Amino acid sequence: MQNLLHNLNPEQLAAVTLPSQHAMILAGAGSGKTRVLTTRIAWLIQTGQVSPAGILAVTFTNKAAKEMTSRLGAMLPINTRGMWIGTFHGLCNRFLRAHYRDAALPQSFQILDSGDQLSMIKRMLKALNVDDEKYPPRNLMYFINNAKEQGLRAQDVEAYDDYNRKFVELYDIYDQQCQREGVVDFAELLLRTYELLSRSQPLREHYQARFRHILVDEFQDTNDLQYKWLKLLAGQSNAVFAVGDDDQSIYAFRGANVGNMAAFEREFRVQNLIKLEQNYRSHGHILDAANTLIAHNTRRLGKNLRTDAGHGEPVRIFESSSDLQEAQWLIEEVKSLLNEGWMRSEIAVLYRSNAQSRVIEHALFTAGIPYRVYGGQRFFERAEIKHAIAYLQLMDNPHNDSAFLRVVNFPARGIGARSIEQLQDAARQHGMSLYAAVPHVSGKAGSSLGGFVRLVERMRFENQTMPLQEVVKAMLDASGLIAHYQTEKEGADRIENLEQLVSAAMLFVSEEGFGIDAPAFAGPKAQAVAGPALVDGEEVEVIDADAPLPTVMSPLSAFLSHASLEAGDNQAQAGQDALQLMTVHSAKGLEFDAVFITGLEEGLFPHENSTQEEGGLEEERRLMYVAITRARKRLYMSFSQTRMLHGQSRYNMRSRFFDELPDASLKWLSPRVQQHSWFAQRKTAWDDVPEAGVNAIAQSFTRKDAGWRIGESVAHAKFGEGVIVSIEGSGTNCRAHINFGKHGMKLLDLNIAKLERVAKA
DNA sequence: AAGGCCAGAGTTTTT
DNA sequence: CTCTGGCCTT
């Protein structure tokens, strides 16, 4: 115990050792949040207040869940495997597997990822002859997920007009289709769990009695349904330990509701509120910048980070004339950092939107600096992997129509669009899955489809006793996937990925502890059957509160869940020491010695779309706050006068966030020059910029009219500061489009408008 | 069944 | 500009 609590600061110690009551921990960036959360769990267990089985710990990402589990395992000599530590979705999956009958799901129900969900919706719209111009699949998907995340079924959604009514109607049909196929989307995992717990008193009481301590990470990111779910599980007597940071709430656009923090405090009558404000990550100037910036937000719960680390270096700011030059400057700075011995992997380049990485990547590539971009395609989302998974899905649940359609003719086996149409008609007519409808198709189409069914049947039943990785291997052969990619010229990489899938299966089996001898199938009984609705009040399986849940999943089912819930790595070239490139969003939770925040311009960061939305600007500011607090020792911020966007140059003002930072913590690297002598002074100031770059810049700025220049900053009495975007006409008939940011784009006569030159920062 | 062509869009993302 | 999706042609 001494060990556990050793080295905690007073606030951390207080949080970890709080009594068994609801608590809210306001944990600032870099304040040791994960440490507090895991130590709290360890302390509760070690002091005998709760058994490992009585803990429910929820996170948003698999990464966070794994981190928590492994840290806990290092603190205590316990088996963490059976513990309920995981993501909302992962835990709900576990729950639904154990109670699939009560949840009215087939035992081998499968999980749709967002791509699967979208293609399912497209397929449905087509079958219903719905105009997908009028009802775009994406909008319908958004509508459905949104409703589910508020806990609403189709019949609960209020249709306020005809257009909306159609969405509701389609939502209902979509749910029926999912039910028929035995598949659930991400939101459904949560909603189904919530509904089952709501209506089944025995189940609810069982789990409420079991989870005495509920701990939630990143509470500011919870959506409405997740909050309701927590409330339900907490019941009257369990303690909820919520850790979050309202200043780092950056996911409102996907349904997160920061308001849940205040709601939690109020509705749970939280007596224990602890702020973790001691920052162990960043030097003083960096923290000052973060604190001063975020203070511009209203409606904060209130928090100020402090450090013992001293001021450190000021935040370096650079203004460039173009995005190309911004990248060029970045390269030079990175080079000198590397010369000083900084690690490449400890330097991050952040940007607001993915499109911005292009120019930077190009420059890094040319300079020969290894880099790694986060956010690419993930392993389980690759086409060849999706195909292989579809075969596995059919083996596990042949009524999954999405899986069926994906591979029925891949590799090509002469089953064309006409055969599929016939099959779909038959399926609709008999109200059954495509797979089940095959015997109802006659003729040539029927026999080729029959061949496919026999193939799947063979794969399903021949290998029942094989370990999972053998099943995967056999499937790759029998399906003809390997053979197909062998004939393709670019197929080598894909085959390599398919082989990696076998390794992934092997790794999964060893990590999840499925015995090597365990059959990959639970047997024919495990066939998908759209079960009857739950009989209310049905006796609940008795589960020993201390025993891990019975493994009701076959290894194959479990592996498929794993593939959907954990799409895998989404970073390229992992492993080697490389510069880290990512959006600010994906940087959340990470930290680096040196950080570059690039593209700090009005319209980009804050993003123009966000400035329209209610509360959008505050979210952008929080995003900026997240970006700043990623840096340990050195922080750079850069912005550019021009930037190529959608194929044309845009002239932006520097981000308003610069005006919200403390001058004392800033160091401007670029000279504060007078605009009229712009080129001459720039040239001398940027001697280290390659000649070609300077020439390109010069060319883009040679156009002058009535003494004004494109790209120049001006001030107007009414509209404030703006940038000249274009100039038309000349002499006495000369007008200019000027971007005044907040006030929008104005067309002004340069001979009439009273404009002043702005000496740029 | 595959490749070519054109229109249209173009924040942020995990599960 | 650059990627995607849908449609049309071979």
CSV table of C-alpha atoms in Angstrom, one decimal, chain A residues 86-347:
chain,number,residue,atom,x,y,z
A,86,GLY,CA,-12.7,-1.7,-21.5
A,87,THR,CA,-14.4,0.7,-23.9
A,88,PHE,CA,-18.1,1.4,-23.7
A,89,HIS,CA,-18.6,-0.7,-26.9
A,90,GLY,CA,-16.3,-3.5,-25.9
A,91,LEU,CA,-18.0,-3.9,-22.5
A,92,CYS,CA,-21.5,-3.8,-24.1
A,93,ASN,CA,-20.4,-6.4,-26.5
A,94,ARG,CA,-19.3,-8.6,-23.7
A,95,PHE,CA,-22.6,-8.0,-21.9
A,96,LEU,CA,-24.7,-8.8,-25.0
A,97,ARG,CA,-22.7,-12.0,-25.7
A,98,ALA,CA,-23.5,-13.2,-22.2
A,99,HIS,CA,-27.2,-12.3,-22.5
A,100,TYR,CA,-27.8,-12.6,-26.2
A,101,ARG,CA,-31.1,-14.4,-25.7
A,102,ASP,CA,-32.5,-11.7,-23.4
A,103,ALA,CA,-31.3,-9.1,-25.8
A,104,ALA,CA,-33.1,-11.0,-28.6
A,105,LEU,CA,-29.9,-11.4,-30.6
A,106,PRO,CA,-28.5,-14.5,-32.3
A,107,GLN,CA,-25.6,-16.0,-30.4
A,108,SER,CA,-23.3,-15.2,-33.2
A,109,PHE,CA,-24.4,-11.7,-33.8
A,110,GLN,CA,-21.9,-9.6,-35.6
A,111,ILE,CA,-20.8,-6.0,-35.3
A,112,LEU,CA,-21.0,-3.6,-38.2
A,113,ASP,CA,-18.3,-1.0,-38.4
A,114,SER,CA,-19.2,2.4,-40.0
A,115,GLY,CA,-18.3,1.2,-43.5
A,116,ASP,CA,-20.4,-1.8,-43.1
A,117,GLN,CA,-23.2,0.3,-41.8
A,118,LEU,CA,-23.1,2.7,-44.7
A,119,SER,CA,-23.1,0.0,-47.3
A,120,MET,CA,-26.0,-1.7,-45.6
A,121,ILE,CA,-27.9,1.6,-45.7
A,122,LYS,CA,-27.1,2.0,-49.4
A,123,ARG,CA,-28.3,-1.5,-50.1
A,124,MET,CA,-31.5,-1.0,-48.2
A,125,LEU,CA,-32.3,2.3,-50.0
A,126,LYS,CA,-31.7,0.6,-53.3
A,127,ALA,CA,-34.0,-2.3,-52.4
A,128,LEU,CA,-36.7,0.1,-51.3
A,129,ASN,CA,-36.3,2.2,-54.4
A,130,VAL,CA,-35.6,5.3,-52.4
A,131,ASP,CA,-34.1,8.2,-54.2
A,132,ASP,CA,-30.6,8.5,-52.6
A,133,GLU,CA,-30.2,12.0,-53.9
A,134,LYS,CA,-33.1,13.1,-51.8
A,135,TYR,CA,-32.2,10.9,-48.9
A,136,PRO,CA,-28.4,10.6,-48.9
A,137,PRO,CA,-27.2,7.4,-47.2
A,138,ARG,CA,-24.7,9.4,-45.2
A,139,ASN,CA,-27.4,11.6,-43.8
A,140,LEU,CA,-29.5,8.7,-43.0
A,141,MET,CA,-26.6,7.0,-41.2
A,142,TYR,CA,-26.0,10.2,-39.2
A,143,PHE,CA,-29.7,10.4,-38.4
A,144,ILE,CA,-29.9,6.8,-37.2
A,145,ASN,CA,-26.7,7.0,-35.1
A,146,ASN,CA,-27.8,10.3,-33.6
A,147,ALA,CA,-31.1,8.9,-32.6
A,148,LYS,CA,-29.6,5.9,-31.1
A,149,GLU,CA,-27.1,7.9,-29.2
A,150,GLN,CA,-29.9,9.8,-27.6
A,151,GLY,CA,-31.5,6.5,-26.7
A,152,LEU,CA,-34.3,6.8,-29.2
A,153,ARG,CA,-35.9,4.0,-31.3
A,154,ALA,CA,-37.7,4.9,-34.5
A,155,GLN,CA,-41.0,5.1,-32.8
A,156,ASP,CA,-39.6,7.5,-30.2
A,157,VAL,CA,-38.3,10.0,-32.7
A,158,GLU,CA,-40.7,12.8,-33.3
A,159,ALA,CA,-41.2,13.4,-37.0
A,160,TYR,CA,-41.8,17.1,-37.5
A,161,ASP,CA,-42.3,17.1,-41.3
A,162,ASP,CA,-42.7,14.6,-44.2
A,163,TYR,CA,-39.0,14.6,-45.0
A,164,ASN,CA,-38.1,13.8,-41.5
A,165,ARG,CA,-40.9,11.2,-41.3
A,166,LYS,CA,-39.2,9.4,-44.1
A,167,PHE,CA,-36.0,9.2,-42.2
A,168,VAL,CA,-37.8,7.8,-39.2
A,169,GLU,CA,-39.5,5.2,-41.4
A,170,LEU,CA,-36.1,4.2,-42.9
A,171,TYR,CA,-34.6,4.0,-39.5
A,172,ASP,CA,-37.2,1.5,-38.5
A,173,ILE,CA,-36.7,-0.6,-41.6
A,174,TYR,CA,-32.9,-0.4,-41.1
A,175,ASP,CA,-33.3,-1.8,-37.6
A,176,GLN,CA,-35.5,-4.6,-38.8
A,177,GLN,CA,-33.0,-5.5,-41.5
A,178,CYS,CA,-30.2,-5.6,-38.9
A,179,GLN,CA,-32.3,-7.8,-36.8
A,180,ARG,CA,-33.0,-10.2,-39.7
A,181,GLU,CA,-29.3,-10.4,-40.5
A,182,GLY,CA,-28.1,-10.7,-36.9
A,183,VAL,CA,-25.9,-7.7,-37.0
A,184,VAL,CA,-25.6,-4.6,-34.8
A,185,ASP,CA,-23.9,-1.3,-35.4
A,186,PHE,CA,-21.8,0.5,-32.9
A,187,ALA,CA,-24.5,2.6,-31.4
A,188,GLU,CA,-26.8,-0.5,-31.2
A,189,LEU,CA,-24.3,-2.2,-28.9
A,190,LEU,CA,-24.9,0.5,-26.3
A,191,LEU,CA,-28.6,1.0,-26.9
A,192,ARG,CA,-29.4,-2.7,-26.8
A,193,THR,CA,-27.5,-3.0,-23.6
A,194,TYR,CA,-29.2,0.0,-22.1
A,195,GLU,CA,-32.6,-1.2,-23.1
A,196,LEU,CA,-32.0,-4.7,-21.7
A,197,LEU,CA,-30.8,-3.3,-18.4
A,198,SER,CA,-33.7,-1.0,-18.2
A,199,ARG,CA,-36.4,-3.5,-18.8
A,200,SER,CA,-34.9,-6.5,-17.0
A,201,GLN,CA,-35.0,-5.9,-13.3
A,202,PRO,CA,-33.1,-9.1,-12.4
A,203,LEU,CA,-30.3,-8.3,-14.8
A,204,ARG,CA,-30.1,-4.7,-13.7
A,205,GLU,CA,-30.0,-5.7,-10.0
A,206,HIS,CA,-27.4,-8.3,-10.7
A,207,TYR,CA,-25.0,-5.9,-12.3
A,208,GLN,CA,-25.7,-3.1,-9.9
A,209,ALA,CA,-24.9,-5.4,-7.1
A,210,ARG,CA,-21.7,-6.5,-8.8
A,211,PHE,CA,-20.2,-3.2,-9.9
A,212,ARG,CA,-19.7,-1.3,-6.6
A,213,HIS,CA,-17.2,1.0,-8.2
A,214,ILE,CA,-17.6,2.5,-11.6
A,215,LEU,CA,-14.7,4.5,-13.0
A,216,VAL,CA,-15.0,6.6,-16.2
A,217,ASP,CA,-12.1,8.1,-18.1
A,218,GLU,CA,-12.4,11.1,-20.4
A,219,PHE,CA,-15.8,11.9,-19.0
A,220,GLN,CA,-16.1,15.0,-21.1
A,221,ASP,CA,-16.4,12.8,-24.1
A,222,THR,CA,-19.5,10.9,-23.0
A,223,ASN,CA,-22.6,11.2,-25.1
A,224,ASP,CA,-26.1,11.2,-23.8
A,225,LEU,CA,-26.7,7.5,-24.1
A,226,GLN,CA,-23.4,6.6,-22.4
A,227,TYR,CA,-24.4,8.9,-19.6
A,228,LYS,CA,-27.8,7.3,-19.2
A,229,TRP,CA,-26.1,3.9,-19.3
A,230,LEU,CA,-23.7,4.9,-16.4
A,231,LYS,CA,-26.6,6.3,-14.4
A,232,LEU,CA,-28.5,3.0,-14.8
A,233,LEU,CA,-25.6,0.9,-13.7
A,234,ALA,CA,-24.8,3.1,-10.8
A,235,GLY,CA,-28.2,2.7,-9.4
A,236,GLN,CA,-28.7,4.0,-5.8
A,237,SER,CA,-25.6,2.6,-4.1
A,238,ASN,CA,-22.6,2.4,-6.4
A,239,ALA,CA,-19.8,4.9,-6.5
A,240,VAL,CA,-19.0,6.6,-9.8
A,241,PHE,CA,-15.5,8.0,-10.1
A,242,ALA,CA,-15.5,10.3,-13.1
A,243,VAL,CA,-12.3,11.7,-14.5
A,244,GLY,CA,-12.4,14.4,-17.1
A,245,ASP,CA,-11.3,17.8,-18.4
A,246,ASP,CA,-13.9,20.1,-19.8
A,247,ASP,CA,-11.1,22.1,-21.4
A,248,GLN,CA,-10.2,19.1,-23.5
A,249,SER,CA,-13.7,18.5,-24.9
A,250,ILE,CA,-13.1,18.4,-28.6
A,251,TYR,CA,-15.6,15.8,-29.8
A,252,ALA,CA,-18.9,17.6,-29.7
A,253,PHE,CA,-19.2,17.1,-33.4
A,254,ARG,CA,-19.6,13.4,-32.8
A,255,GLY,CA,-22.1,13.6,-30.0
A,256,ALA,CA,-20.0,14.2,-27.0
A,257,ASN,CA,-21.8,16.3,-24.4
A,258,VAL,CA,-19.5,18.3,-22.0
A,259,GLY,CA,-22.7,19.2,-20.2
A,260,ASN,CA,-22.6,15.7,-18.8
A,261,MET,CA,-19.9,16.8,-16.4
A,262,ALA,CA,-22.1,19.4,-14.8
A,263,ALA,CA,-25.1,17.1,-15.0
A,264,PHE,CA,-23.1,14.4,-13.2
A,265,GLU,CA,-22.2,16.8,-10.4
A,266,ARG,CA,-25.8,17.9,-10.0
A,267,GLU,CA,-27.7,14.7,-10.5
A,268,PHE,CA,-25.3,12.5,-8.5
A,269,ARG,CA,-25.0,15.2,-5.8
A,270,VAL,CA,-21.2,14.9,-6.0
A,271,GLN,CA,-19.6,15.8,-2.8
A,272,ASN,CA,-16.1,15.1,-3.8
A,273,LEU,CA,-14.7,17.4,-6.4
A,274,ILE,CA,-10.9,17.4,-6.8
A,275,LYS,CA,-8.9,19.4,-9.3
A,276,LEU,CA,-5.6,18.1,-10.5
A,277,GLU,CA,-3.8,21.2,-11.6
A,278,GLN,CA,-0.2,20.2,-11.1
A,279,ASN,CA,1.2,19.6,-14.5
A,280,TYR,CA,4.1,17.3,-15.0
A,281,ARG,CA,4.6,17.7,-18.6
A,282,SER,CA,5.2,21.2,-19.9
A,283,HIS,CA,7.6,24.1,-19.1
A,284,GLY,CA,6.2,27.3,-17.7
A,285,HIS,CA,5.9,29.5,-20.8
A,286,ILE,CA,4.0,26.7,-22.6
A,287,LEU,CA,1.6,26.3,-19.7
A,288,ASP,CA,1.1,30.1,-19.4
A,289,ALA,CA,0.2,30.2,-23.1
A,290,ALA,CA,-2.3,27.4,-22.6
A,291,ASN,CA,-3.8,28.9,-19.5
A,292,THR,CA,-4.1,32.4,-21.0
A,293,LEU,CA,-5.7,31.1,-24.1
A,294,ILE,CA,-8.3,28.9,-22.5
A,295,ALA,CA,-9.3,31.6,-20.1
A,296,HIS,CA,-11.0,33.2,-23.0
A,297,ASN,CA,-13.6,30.5,-22.9
A,298,THR,CA,-16.7,31.1,-20.8
A,299,ARG,CA,-18.7,28.4,-19.0
A,300,ARG,CA,-15.7,26.5,-17.8
A,301,LEU,CA,-15.6,24.5,-14.7
A,302,GLY,CA,-12.4,26.4,-14.0
A,303,LYS,CA,-8.9,25.2,-13.6
A,304,ASN,CA,-5.4,26.6,-13.9
A,305,LEU,CA,-2.4,24.4,-14.6
A,306,ARG,CA,0.9,25.0,-12.7
A,307,THR,CA,4.3,23.6,-13.0
A,308,ASP,CA,7.5,23.4,-10.9
A,309,ALA,CA,9.5,23.1,-14.0
A,310,GLY,CA,10.4,26.8,-14.5
A,311,HIS,CA,9.6,29.0,-17.4
A,312,GLY,CA,11.7,27.2,-20.0
A,313,GLU,CA,11.9,28.6,-23.5
A,314,PRO,CA,9.3,31.0,-24.9
A,315,VAL,CA,6.9,29.8,-27.5
A,316,ARG,CA,8.4,30.5,-30.9
A,317,ILE,CA,6.2,32.0,-33.6
A,318,PHE,CA,6.8,32.2,-37.3
A,319,GLU,CA,5.0,34.0,-40.0
A,320,SER,CA,5.6,32.8,-43.6
A,321,SER,CA,4.4,34.1,-46.9
A,322,SER,CA,3.2,30.8,-48.2
A,323,ASP,CA,2.4,27.3,-47.1
A,324,LEU,CA,5.5,26.1,-49.1
A,325,GLN,CA,7.7,28.4,-47.1
A,326,GLU,CA,6.1,27.4,-43.9
A,327,ALA,CA,7.1,23.9,-44.7
A,328,GLN,CA,10.6,25.0,-45.7
A,329,TRP,CA,11.1,26.8,-42.4
A,330,LEU,CA,9.8,23.8,-40.5
A,331,ILE,CA,12.4,21.6,-42.2
A,332,GLU,CA,15.2,24.0,-41.2
A,333,GLU,CA,14.0,24.1,-37.6
A,334,VAL,CA,13.6,20.3,-37.4
A,335,LYS,CA,17.1,19.9,-38.8
A,336,SER,CA,18.6,22.1,-36.2
A,337,LEU,CA,16.7,20.3,-33.5
A,338,LEU,CA,18.0,17.0,-34.8
A,339,ASN,CA,21.5,18.5,-34.8
A,340,GLU,CA,21.1,19.4,-31.2
A,341,GLY,CA,20.3,15.8,-30.5
A,342,TRP,CA,16.5,15.8,-30.2
A,343,MET,CA,14.8,12.6,-31.1
A,344,ARG,CA,12.8,12.5,-34.3
A,345,SER,CA,10.0,10.6,-32.5
A,346,GLU,CA,9.9,13.3,-29.9
A,347,ILE,CA,9.0,16.0,-32.4
